[in-house]
Amino acid sequence: MSYKGNFKIWRGDDESGGLEDFIVEVNEGEVVLDIIHRLQATQAPDLAVRWNCKAGKCGSCSAEINGKPRLLCMTRMSVFTEDETITVTPLRTFPVVRDLVTDVSYNYQKAREIPSFAPPKNLGLGEYRMKQQDVERSQEFRKCIECFLCQDTCHVIRDHEENKENFAGPRFLMRVAELEMHPLDTEDRVREAQDEHGLGYCNITKCCTEVCPEHIKITDNALIPMKERVADRKYDPIVWLGNQLFRR
Ligand code: SF4
Ligand code: F3S
Ligand code: FES
């Protein structure tokens, strides 16, 4: 069963652009990326879109569908009604390269700013041991496909370009949390999260968790525990005393 669907697709670059109307055939079982490909094949051969796996695993096809950050390849056409106009726009938080393709290099810059895993220096081979529950805790975070939908939706940078310098965003605060929860890591991740990666900007709106296609509980399992560790360090008198002694 097929029908003609109405689409508005954003065309342009960072300087100028706008929504263009298209009528495209929609077939049973298709996803929004199928429609974009049909549009390229039949009406707009120069339409730019980034994609790779068409299986929700590479994180390339991130865009906004009816204003919501989504993966184009994982959004089924069956979630829309046949008479609905579907609007596809590029991620709003990042500069547009062309059409639906954005420049997500902000995210790679933030990734580079996080010091890598730092195990104790004198551990030998075979001494890297951790408990199963610690493995499981970080495994949830390792499901991330780096689609940056969480980064796109977080209001701290979505509406405030000026915050980008000081805020790593949920995906990378989650990376800091993952390292902090690693029993062998020796870096002071709690201080780094607060002072260098902007944890304090997050006011727990949970929008990042809502859009994550891997259903990672970014806010509950990474951001809130990090905030609790920051608060413990600041207000717990024993932790405070330990820090004072340790610094001497
Ligand atoms: Fe995408 Fe989820 Fe990873 Fe964010 S945490 S980049 S939404 S997979
Ligand atoms: Fe942003 Fe997620 Fe915090 S959307 S404000 S990082 S809970
Ligand atoms: Fe790989 Fe969509 S094309 S996640």
PDB file of C-alpha atoms and ligand atoms in Angstrom:
ATOM      1  CA  MET A   1       0.000   0.000   0.000  1.00  0.00           C
ATOM      2  CA  SER A   2       1.454   3.347  -0.951  1.00  0.00           C
ATOM      3  CA  TYR A   3       0.369   6.973  -0.881  1.00  0.00           C
ATOM      4  CA  LYS A   4       1.689  10.411  -1.795  1.00  0.00           C
ATOM      5  CA  GLY A   5       3.079  12.141   1.279  1.00  0.00           C
ATOM      6  CA  ASN A   6       3.660  15.850   1.817  1.00  0.00           C
ATOM      7  CA  PHE A   7       7.130  16.886   2.928  1.00  0.00           C
ATOM      8  CA  LYS A   8       8.883  20.133   3.734  1.00  0.00           C
ATOM      9  CA  ILE A   9      12.643  19.767   3.496  1.00  0.00           C
ATOM     10  CA  TRP A  10      15.138  22.402   4.531  1.00  0.00           C
ATOM     11  CA  ARG A  11      17.495  23.381   1.685  1.00  0.00           C
ATOM     12  CA  GLY A  12      20.402  25.776   1.979  1.00  0.00           C
ATOM     13  CA  ASP A  13      23.565  26.390   3.946  1.00  0.00           C
ATOM     14  CA  ASP A  14      24.653  28.367   6.986  1.00  0.00           C
ATOM     15  CA  GLU A  15      24.175  31.691   5.188  1.00  0.00           C
ATOM     16  CA  SER A  16      20.715  31.248   3.718  1.00  0.00           C
ATOM     17  CA  GLY A  17      18.034  28.692   3.030  1.00  0.00           C
ATOM     18  CA  GLY A  18      14.451  27.723   3.595  1.00  0.00           C
ATOM     19  CA  LEU A  19      11.863  24.970   3.498  1.00  0.00           C
ATOM     20  CA  GLU A  20      10.955  23.470   0.120  1.00  0.00           C
ATOM     21  CA  ASP A  21       7.745  21.522  -0.510  1.00  0.00           C
ATOM     22  CA  PHE A  22       7.811  18.064  -2.064  1.00  0.00           C
ATOM     23  CA  ILE A  23       5.249  15.347  -2.701  1.00  0.00           C
ATOM     24  CA  VAL A  24       6.899  11.930  -2.454  1.00  0.00           C
ATOM     25  CA  GLU A  25       5.643   8.357  -2.727  1.00  0.00           C
ATOM     26  CA  VAL A  26       5.537   6.520   0.598  1.00  0.00           C
ATOM     27  CA  ASN A  27       5.414   2.712   0.761  1.00  0.00           C
ATOM     28  CA  GLU A  28       4.519   0.390   3.597  1.00  0.00           C
ATOM     29  CA  GLY A  29       7.354  -0.288   6.032  1.00  0.00           C
ATOM     30  CA  GLU A  30       9.455   2.716   5.018  1.00  0.00           C
ATOM     31  CA  VAL A  31      11.416   5.070   7.251  1.00  0.00           C
ATOM     32  CA  VAL A  32      12.021   8.790   6.714  1.00  0.00           C
ATOM     33  CA  LEU A  33      15.485   8.082   5.248  1.00  0.00           C
ATOM     34  CA  ASP A  34      13.825   6.017   2.471  1.00  0.00           C
ATOM     35  CA  ILE A  35      11.798   9.091   1.546  1.00  0.00           C
ATOM     36  CA  ILE A  36      14.905  11.287   1.482  1.00  0.00           C
ATOM     37  CA  HIS A  37      16.609   8.739  -0.794  1.00  0.00           C
ATOM     38  CA  ARG A  38      13.577   8.622  -3.104  1.00  0.00           C
ATOM     39  CA  LEU A  39      13.594  12.408  -3.201  1.00  0.00           C
ATOM     40  CA  GLN A  40      17.265  12.357  -4.226  1.00  0.00           C
ATOM     41  CA  ALA A  41      16.564   9.723  -6.887  1.00  0.00           C
ATOM     42  CA  THR A  42      13.553  11.439  -8.421  1.00  0.00           C
ATOM     43  CA  GLN A  43      13.347  15.176  -7.701  1.00  0.00           C
ATOM     44  CA  ALA A  44      16.356  16.616  -5.859  1.00  0.00           C
ATOM     45  CA  PRO A  45      19.594  14.835  -6.848  1.00  0.00           C
ATOM     46  CA  ASP A  46      21.707  17.454  -5.108  1.00  0.00           C
ATOM     47  CA  LEU A  47      19.946  17.161  -1.728  1.00  0.00           C
ATOM     48  CA  ALA A  48      22.663  16.643   0.913  1.00  0.00           C
ATOM     49  CA  VAL A  49      22.085  14.111   3.704  1.00  0.00           C
ATOM     50  CA  ARG A  50      24.541  12.179   5.862  1.00  0.00           C
ATOM     51  CA  TRP A  51      23.879   8.497   6.504  1.00  0.00           C
ATOM     52  CA  ASN A  52      25.738   5.246   6.618  1.00  0.00           C
ATOM     53  CA  CYS A  53      24.272   2.114   8.213  1.00  0.00           C
ATOM     54  CA  LYS A  54      20.493   2.551   7.863  1.00  0.00           C
ATOM     55  CA  ALA A  55      20.282   0.446  11.012  1.00  0.00           C
ATOM     56  CA  GLY A  56      20.443   2.962  13.866  1.00  0.00           C
ATOM     57  CA  LYS A  57      24.034   2.121  14.674  1.00  0.00           C
ATOM     58  CA  CYS A  58      26.360   4.631  12.997  1.00  0.00           C
ATOM     59  CA  GLY A  59      24.751   7.798  14.381  1.00  0.00           C
ATOM     60  CA  SER A  60      25.178   9.646  11.051  1.00  0.00           C
ATOM     61  CA  CYS A  61      21.603  10.384   9.975  1.00  0.00           C
ATOM     62  CA  SER A  62      20.634  12.681  12.850  1.00  0.00           C
ATOM     63  CA  ALA A  63      18.224  15.466  11.889  1.00  0.00           C
ATOM     64  CA  GLU A  64      15.011  17.032  13.160  1.00  0.00           C
ATOM     65  CA  ILE A  65      11.644  15.666  12.130  1.00  0.00           C
ATOM     66  CA  ASN A  66       8.728  17.971  12.890  1.00  0.00           C
ATOM     67  CA  GLY A  67      11.126  19.840  15.202  1.00  0.00           C
ATOM     68  CA  LYS A  68      12.208  16.775  17.185  1.00  0.00           C
ATOM     69  CA  PRO A  69      15.768  15.416  17.084  1.00  0.00           C
ATOM     70  CA  ARG A  70      15.529  11.928  15.518  1.00  0.00           C
ATOM     71  CA  LEU A  71      17.479   9.400  13.476  1.00  0.00           C
ATOM     72  CA  LEU A  72      16.139   9.499   9.904  1.00  0.00           C
ATOM     73  CA  CYS A  73      16.721   5.761   9.509  1.00  0.00           C
ATOM     74  CA  MET A  74      14.862   4.781  12.671  1.00  0.00           C
ATOM     75  CA  THR A  75      11.788   6.954  12.275  1.00  0.00           C
ATOM     76  CA  ARG A  76       9.051   4.904  10.672  1.00  0.00           C
ATOM     77  CA  MET A  77       6.637   6.628   8.317  1.00  0.00           C
ATOM     78  CA  SER A  78       3.844   4.689  10.010  1.00  0.00           C
ATOM     79  CA  VAL A  79       4.080   6.979  13.071  1.00  0.00           C
ATOM     80  CA  PHE A  80       2.637   9.797  10.924  1.00  0.00           C
ATOM     81  CA  THR A  81      -0.810  10.021   9.395  1.00  0.00           C
ATOM     82  CA  GLU A  82      -1.086   9.995   5.594  1.00  0.00           C
ATOM     83  CA  ASP A  83      -2.372  13.573   5.436  1.00  0.00           C
ATOM     84  CA  GLU A  84       0.305  14.949   7.778  1.00  0.00           C
ATOM     85  CA  THR A  85       2.998  17.233   6.379  1.00  0.00           C
ATOM     86  CA  ILE A  86       6.388  16.022   7.579  1.00  0.00           C
ATOM     87  CA  THR A  87       9.081  18.635   8.035  1.00  0.00           C
ATOM     88  CA  VAL A  88      12.725  17.566   7.960  1.00  0.00           C
ATOM     89  CA  THR A  89      15.367  20.073   9.049  1.00  0.00           C
ATOM     90  CA  PRO A  90      19.048  19.872  10.014  1.00  0.00           C
ATOM     91  CA  LEU A  91      20.174  19.702  13.667  1.00  0.00           C
ATOM     92  CA  ARG A  92      19.583  23.194  15.021  1.00  0.00           C
ATOM     93  CA  THR A  93      22.477  23.362  17.468  1.00  0.00           C
ATOM     94  CA  PHE A  94      25.253  22.958  14.909  1.00  0.00           C
ATOM     95  CA  PRO A  95      26.221  24.980  11.802  1.00  0.00           C
ATOM     96  CA  VAL A  96      24.683  23.767   8.567  1.00  0.00           C
ATOM     97  CA  VAL A  97      27.113  22.551   5.912  1.00  0.00           C
ATOM     98  CA  ARG A  98      24.370  22.005   3.335  1.00  0.00           C
ATOM     99  CA  ASP A  99      20.717  20.946   3.450  1.00  0.00           C
ATOM    100  CA  LEU A 100      20.394  18.244   6.145  1.00  0.00           C
ATOM    101  CA  VAL A 101      24.129  17.958   6.858  1.00  0.00           C
ATOM    102  CA  THR A 102      25.532  19.797   9.864  1.00  0.00           C
ATOM    103  CA  ASP A 103      29.068  20.404  11.049  1.00  0.00           C
ATOM    104  CA  VAL A 104      29.278  18.470  14.336  1.00  0.00           C
ATOM    105  CA  SER A 105      32.957  19.191  14.997  1.00  0.00           C
ATOM    106  CA  TYR A 106      32.028  20.915  18.301  1.00  0.00           C
ATOM    107  CA  ASN A 107      31.432  17.426  19.645  1.00  0.00           C
ATOM    108  CA  TYR A 108      34.809  16.091  18.580  1.00  0.00           C
ATOM    109  CA  GLN A 109      36.466  19.123  20.130  1.00  0.00           C
ATOM    110  CA  LYS A 110      34.683  18.374  23.427  1.00  0.00           C
ATOM    111  CA  ALA A 111      35.724  14.716  23.207  1.00  0.00           C
ATOM    112  CA  ARG A 112      39.366  15.775  22.839  1.00  0.00           C
ATOM    113  CA  GLU A 113      39.145  17.948  25.958  1.00  0.00           C
ATOM    114  CA  ILE A 114      38.498  14.942  28.227  1.00  0.00           C
ATOM    115  CA  PRO A 115      41.722  13.372  29.519  1.00  0.00           C
ATOM    116  CA  SER A 116      41.794   9.677  28.647  1.00  0.00           C
ATOM    117  CA  PHE A 117      41.509   6.765  31.086  1.00  0.00           C
ATOM    118  CA  ALA A 118      44.359   6.988  33.606  1.00  0.00           C
ATOM    119  CA  PRO A 119      45.037   3.710  35.469  1.00  0.00           C
ATOM    120  CA  PRO A 120      47.569   3.603  38.330  1.00  0.00           C
ATOM    121  CA  LYS A 121      51.070   3.746  36.880  1.00  0.00           C
ATOM    122  CA  ASN A 122      52.482   0.655  38.583  1.00  0.00           C
ATOM    123  CA  LEU A 123      49.784  -1.855  37.589  1.00  0.00           C
ATOM    124  CA  GLY A 124      51.122  -4.834  35.666  1.00  0.00           C
ATOM    125  CA  LEU A 125      49.417  -6.907  33.001  1.00  0.00           C
ATOM    126  CA  GLY A 126      46.741  -9.066  34.596  1.00  0.00           C
ATOM    127  CA  GLU A 127      46.245  -6.634  37.453  1.00  0.00           C
ATOM    128  CA  TYR A 128      43.578  -4.616  35.657  1.00  0.00           C
ATOM    129  CA  ARG A 129      40.690  -6.119  37.605  1.00  0.00           C
ATOM    130  CA  MET A 130      37.232  -4.718  38.218  1.00  0.00           C
ATOM    131  CA  LYS A 131      33.985  -6.041  39.629  1.00  0.00           C
ATOM    132  CA  GLN A 132      31.172  -7.131  37.337  1.00  0.00           C
ATOM    133  CA  GLN A 133      28.864  -4.446  38.714  1.00  0.00           C
ATOM    134  CA  ASP A 134      31.394  -1.759  37.723  1.00  0.00           C
ATOM    135  CA  VAL A 135      31.622  -3.273  34.242  1.00  0.00           C
ATOM    136  CA  GLU A 136      27.847  -3.236  33.903  1.00  0.00           C
ATOM    137  CA  ARG A 137      27.548   0.361  35.066  1.00  0.00           C
ATOM    138  CA  SER A 138      29.790   1.696  32.329  1.00  0.00           C
ATOM    139  CA  GLN A 139      28.440  -0.697  29.708  1.00  0.00           C
ATOM    140  CA  GLU A 140      25.233   1.331  29.505  1.00  0.00           C
ATOM    141  CA  PHE A 141      27.250   4.428  28.579  1.00  0.00           C
ATOM    142  CA  ARG A 142      29.273   2.487  26.003  1.00  0.00           C
ATOM    143  CA  LYS A 143      26.081   1.892  23.982  1.00  0.00           C
ATOM    144  CA  CYS A 144      26.376   5.495  22.754  1.00  0.00           C
ATOM    145  CA  ILE A 145      26.440   5.702  18.926  1.00  0.00           C
ATOM    146  CA  GLU A 146      27.527   9.370  18.950  1.00  0.00           C
ATOM    147  CA  CYS A 147      24.480  10.566  17.068  1.00  0.00           C
ATOM    148  CA  PHE A 148      24.629  13.826  19.076  1.00  0.00           C
ATOM    149  CA  LEU A 149      20.841  14.063  19.316  1.00  0.00           C
ATOM    150  CA  CYS A 150      21.284  14.668  23.059  1.00  0.00           C
ATOM    151  CA  GLN A 151      23.757  17.446  22.332  1.00  0.00           C
ATOM    152  CA  ASP A 152      21.352  18.943  19.792  1.00  0.00           C
ATOM    153  CA  THR A 153      18.398  19.015  22.138  1.00  0.00           C
ATOM    154  CA  CYS A 154      20.075  20.325  25.306  1.00  0.00           C
ATOM    155  CA  HIS A 155      18.822  23.874  25.792  1.00  0.00           C
ATOM    156  CA  VAL A 156      22.123  24.960  27.367  1.00  0.00           C
ATOM    157  CA  ILE A 157      23.680  25.105  23.901  1.00  0.00           C
ATOM    158  CA  ARG A 158      20.640  24.808  21.620  1.00  0.00           C
ATOM    159  CA  ASP A 159      19.592  28.334  22.491  1.00  0.00           C
ATOM    160  CA  HIS A 160      22.929  29.719  23.668  1.00  0.00           C
ATOM    161  CA  GLU A 161      25.856  29.598  21.290  1.00  0.00           C
ATOM    162  CA  GLU A 162      27.899  31.428  23.924  1.00  0.00           C
ATOM    163  CA  ASN A 163      27.727  28.424  26.285  1.00  0.00           C
ATOM    164  CA  LYS A 164      29.449  26.101  23.852  1.00  0.00           C
ATOM    165  CA  GLU A 165      32.909  27.039  25.012  1.00  0.00           C
ATOM    166  CA  ASN A 166      32.269  26.061  28.641  1.00  0.00           C
ATOM    167  CA  PHE A 167      29.763  23.222  28.322  1.00  0.00           C
ATOM    168  CA  ALA A 168      30.678  19.762  27.068  1.00  0.00           C
ATOM    169  CA  GLY A 169      27.049  18.639  26.720  1.00  0.00           C
ATOM    170  CA  PRO A 170      25.330  15.488  28.010  1.00  0.00           C
ATOM    171  CA  ARG A 171      27.194  13.037  25.789  1.00  0.00           C
ATOM    172  CA  PHE A 172      30.589  14.156  27.060  1.00  0.00           C
ATOM    173  CA  LEU A 173      29.579  14.721  30.678  1.00  0.00           C
ATOM    174  CA  MET A 174      28.430  11.106  30.458  1.00  0.00           C
ATOM    175  CA  ARG A 175      31.902  10.140  29.244  1.00  0.00           C
ATOM    176  CA  VAL A 176      33.419  11.938  32.260  1.00  0.00           C
ATOM    177  CA  ALA A 177      30.962  10.067  34.521  1.00  0.00           C
ATOM    178  CA  GLU A 178      31.925   6.767  32.910  1.00  0.00           C
ATOM    179  CA  LEU A 179      35.589   7.421  33.704  1.00  0.00           C
ATOM    180  CA  GLU A 180      34.748   8.636  37.220  1.00  0.00           C
ATOM    181  CA  MET A 181      32.880   5.382  37.893  1.00  0.00           C
ATOM    182  CA  HIS A 182      35.788   3.278  36.646  1.00  0.00           C
ATOM    183  CA  PRO A 183      37.445   1.834  39.773  1.00  0.00           C
ATOM    184  CA  LEU A 184      40.945   2.050  38.272  1.00  0.00           C
ATOM    185  CA  ASP A 185      40.838   5.617  36.992  1.00  0.00           C
ATOM    186  CA  THR A 186      43.049   8.024  38.952  1.00  0.00           C
ATOM    187  CA  GLU A 187      42.043  11.418  37.463  1.00  0.00           C
ATOM    188  CA  ASP A 188      39.955  13.876  39.478  1.00  0.00           C
ATOM    189  CA  ARG A 189      36.886  13.628  37.242  1.00  0.00           C
ATOM    190  CA  VAL A 190      34.515  15.260  39.733  1.00  0.00           C
ATOM    191  CA  ARG A 191      36.488  18.505  39.745  1.00  0.00           C
ATOM    192  CA  GLU A 192      36.948  18.360  35.966  1.00  0.00           C
ATOM    193  CA  ALA A 193      33.224  17.807  35.360  1.00  0.00           C
ATOM    194  CA  GLN A 194      32.328  20.866  37.382  1.00  0.00           C
ATOM    195  CA  ASP A 195      35.199  23.230  36.559  1.00  0.00           C
ATOM    196  CA  GLU A 196      36.112  22.322  33.006  1.00  0.00           C
ATOM    197  CA  HIS A 197      33.143  20.600  31.364  1.00  0.00           C
ATOM    198  CA  GLY A 198      30.304  22.736  32.709  1.00  0.00           C
ATOM    199  CA  LEU A 199      28.293  20.208  34.754  1.00  0.00           C
ATOM    200  CA  GLY A 200      26.749  23.119  36.690  1.00  0.00           C
ATOM    201  CA  TYR A 201      24.996  24.391  33.527  1.00  0.00           C
ATOM    202  CA  CYS A 202      22.834  21.241  33.452  1.00  0.00           C
ATOM    203  CA  ASN A 203      19.574  21.815  35.280  1.00  0.00           C
ATOM    204  CA  ILE A 204      18.348  18.250  34.828  1.00  0.00           C
ATOM    205  CA  THR A 205      15.656  18.894  32.231  1.00  0.00           C
ATOM    206  CA  LYS A 206      16.173  15.299  30.997  1.00  0.00           C
ATOM    207  CA  CYS A 207      15.557  16.272  27.354  1.00  0.00           C
ATOM    208  CA  CYS A 208      18.819  14.497  26.474  1.00  0.00           C
ATOM    209  CA  THR A 209      17.547  11.219  27.938  1.00  0.00           C
ATOM    210  CA  GLU A 210      14.238  11.568  26.094  1.00  0.00           C
ATOM    211  CA  VAL A 211      15.825  11.720  22.630  1.00  0.00           C
ATOM    212  CA  CYS A 212      18.569   9.106  23.073  1.00  0.00           C
ATOM    213  CA  PRO A 213      17.962   6.349  20.487  1.00  0.00           C
ATOM    214  CA  GLU A 214      19.955   3.906  22.638  1.00  0.00           C
ATOM    215  CA  HIS A 215      17.688   4.636  25.628  1.00  0.00           C
ATOM    216  CA  ILE A 216      20.665   5.463  27.828  1.00  0.00           C
ATOM    217  CA  LYS A 217      19.520   7.031  31.087  1.00  0.00           C
ATOM    218  CA  ILE A 218      21.961   9.906  30.642  1.00  0.00           C
ATOM    219  CA  THR A 219      20.467  12.129  33.322  1.00  0.00           C
ATOM    220  CA  ASP A 220      19.632   9.573  36.015  1.00  0.00           C
ATOM    221  CA  ASN A 221      22.677   7.350  35.660  1.00  0.00           C
ATOM    222  CA  ALA A 222      25.423   9.774  34.644  1.00  0.00           C
ATOM    223  CA  LEU A 223      24.598  13.442  35.254  1.00  0.00           C
ATOM    224  CA  ILE A 224      22.766  13.210  38.590  1.00  0.00           C
ATOM    225  CA  PRO A 225      25.373  10.865  40.163  1.00  0.00           C
ATOM    226  CA  MET A 226      28.086  13.329  39.078  1.00  0.00           C
ATOM    227  CA  LYS A 227      26.164  16.221  40.592  1.00  0.00           C
ATOM    228  CA  GLU A 228      25.797  14.227  43.813  1.00  0.00           C
ATOM    229  CA  ARG A 229      29.550  13.641  43.919  1.00  0.00           C
ATOM    230  CA  VAL A 230      30.177  17.358  43.411  1.00  0.00           C
ATOM    231  CA  ALA A 231      27.743  18.169  46.249  1.00  0.00           C
ATOM    232  CA  ASP A 232      29.283  15.511  48.522  1.00  0.00           C
ATOM    233  CA  ARG A 233      32.690  16.975  48.014  1.00  0.00           C
ATOM    234  CA  LYS A 234      31.496  20.491  48.681  1.00  0.00           C
ATOM    235  CA  TYR A 235      29.221  19.917  51.672  1.00  0.00           C
ATOM    236  CA  ASP A 236      30.195  16.641  53.368  1.00  0.00           C
ATOM    237  CA  PRO A 237      32.425  17.710  56.307  1.00  0.00           C
ATOM    238  CA  ILE A 238      34.444  14.468  56.279  1.00  0.00           C
ATOM    239  CA  VAL A 239      35.068  14.623  52.536  1.00  0.00           C
ATOM    240  CA  TRP A 240      35.890  18.324  52.912  1.00  0.00           C
ATOM    241  CA  LEU A 241      38.411  17.568  55.695  1.00  0.00           C
ATOM    242  CA  GLY A 242      39.945  14.772  53.629  1.00  0.00           C
ATOM    243  CA  ASN A 243      40.386  17.134  50.720  1.00  0.00           C
ATOM    244  CA  GLN A 244      42.038  19.740  52.919  1.00  0.00           C
ATOM    245  CA  LEU A 245      44.464  17.167  54.367  1.00  0.00           C
ATOM    246  CA  PHE A 246      45.130  15.653  50.955  1.00  0.00           C
ATOM    247  CA  ARG A 247      46.009  19.015  49.485  1.00  0.00           C
ATOM    248  CA  ARG A 248      48.644  19.755  52.111  1.00  0.00           C
TER     249      ARG A 248
HETATM  250 FE1  SF4 B   1      23.189   9.752  20.806  1.00  0.00          FE
HETATM  251 FE2  SF4 B   1      22.400   8.774  23.175  1.00  0.00          FE
HETATM  252 FE3  SF4 B   1      24.988   8.894  22.569  1.00  0.00          FE
HETATM  253 FE4  SF4 B   1      23.640  11.126  23.049  1.00  0.00          FE
HETATM  254  S1  SF4 B   1      24.067   9.486  24.503  1.00  0.00           S
HETATM  255  S2  SF4 B   1      25.109  10.817  21.395  1.00  0.00           S
HETATM  256  S3  SF4 B   1      21.647  10.661  22.176  1.00  0.00           S
HETATM  257  S4  SF4 B   1      23.440   7.648  21.554  1.00  0.00           S
HETATM  258 FE1  F3S B   2      20.821  19.356  29.123  1.00  0.00          FE
HETATM  259 FE2  F3S B   2      20.320  16.841  29.689  1.00  0.00          FE
HETATM  260 FE3  F3S B   2      21.013  18.492  31.586  1.00  0.00          FE
HETATM  261  S1  F3S B   2      19.233  18.107  28.260  1.00  0.00           S
HETATM  262  S2  F3S B   2      20.161  20.426  30.949  1.00  0.00           S
HETATM  263  S3  F3S B   2      22.266  17.885  29.883  1.00  0.00           S
HETATM  264  S4  F3S B   2      19.566  16.844  31.755  1.00  0.00           S
HETATM  265 FE1  FES B   3      23.296   4.940  10.680  1.00  0.00          FE
HETATM  266 FE2  FES B   3      20.934   6.166  10.712  1.00  0.00          FE
HETATM  267  S1  FES B   3      22.160   5.732   8.986  1.00  0.00           S
HETATM  268  S2  FES B   3      22.128   5.597  12.396  1.00  0.00           S
END
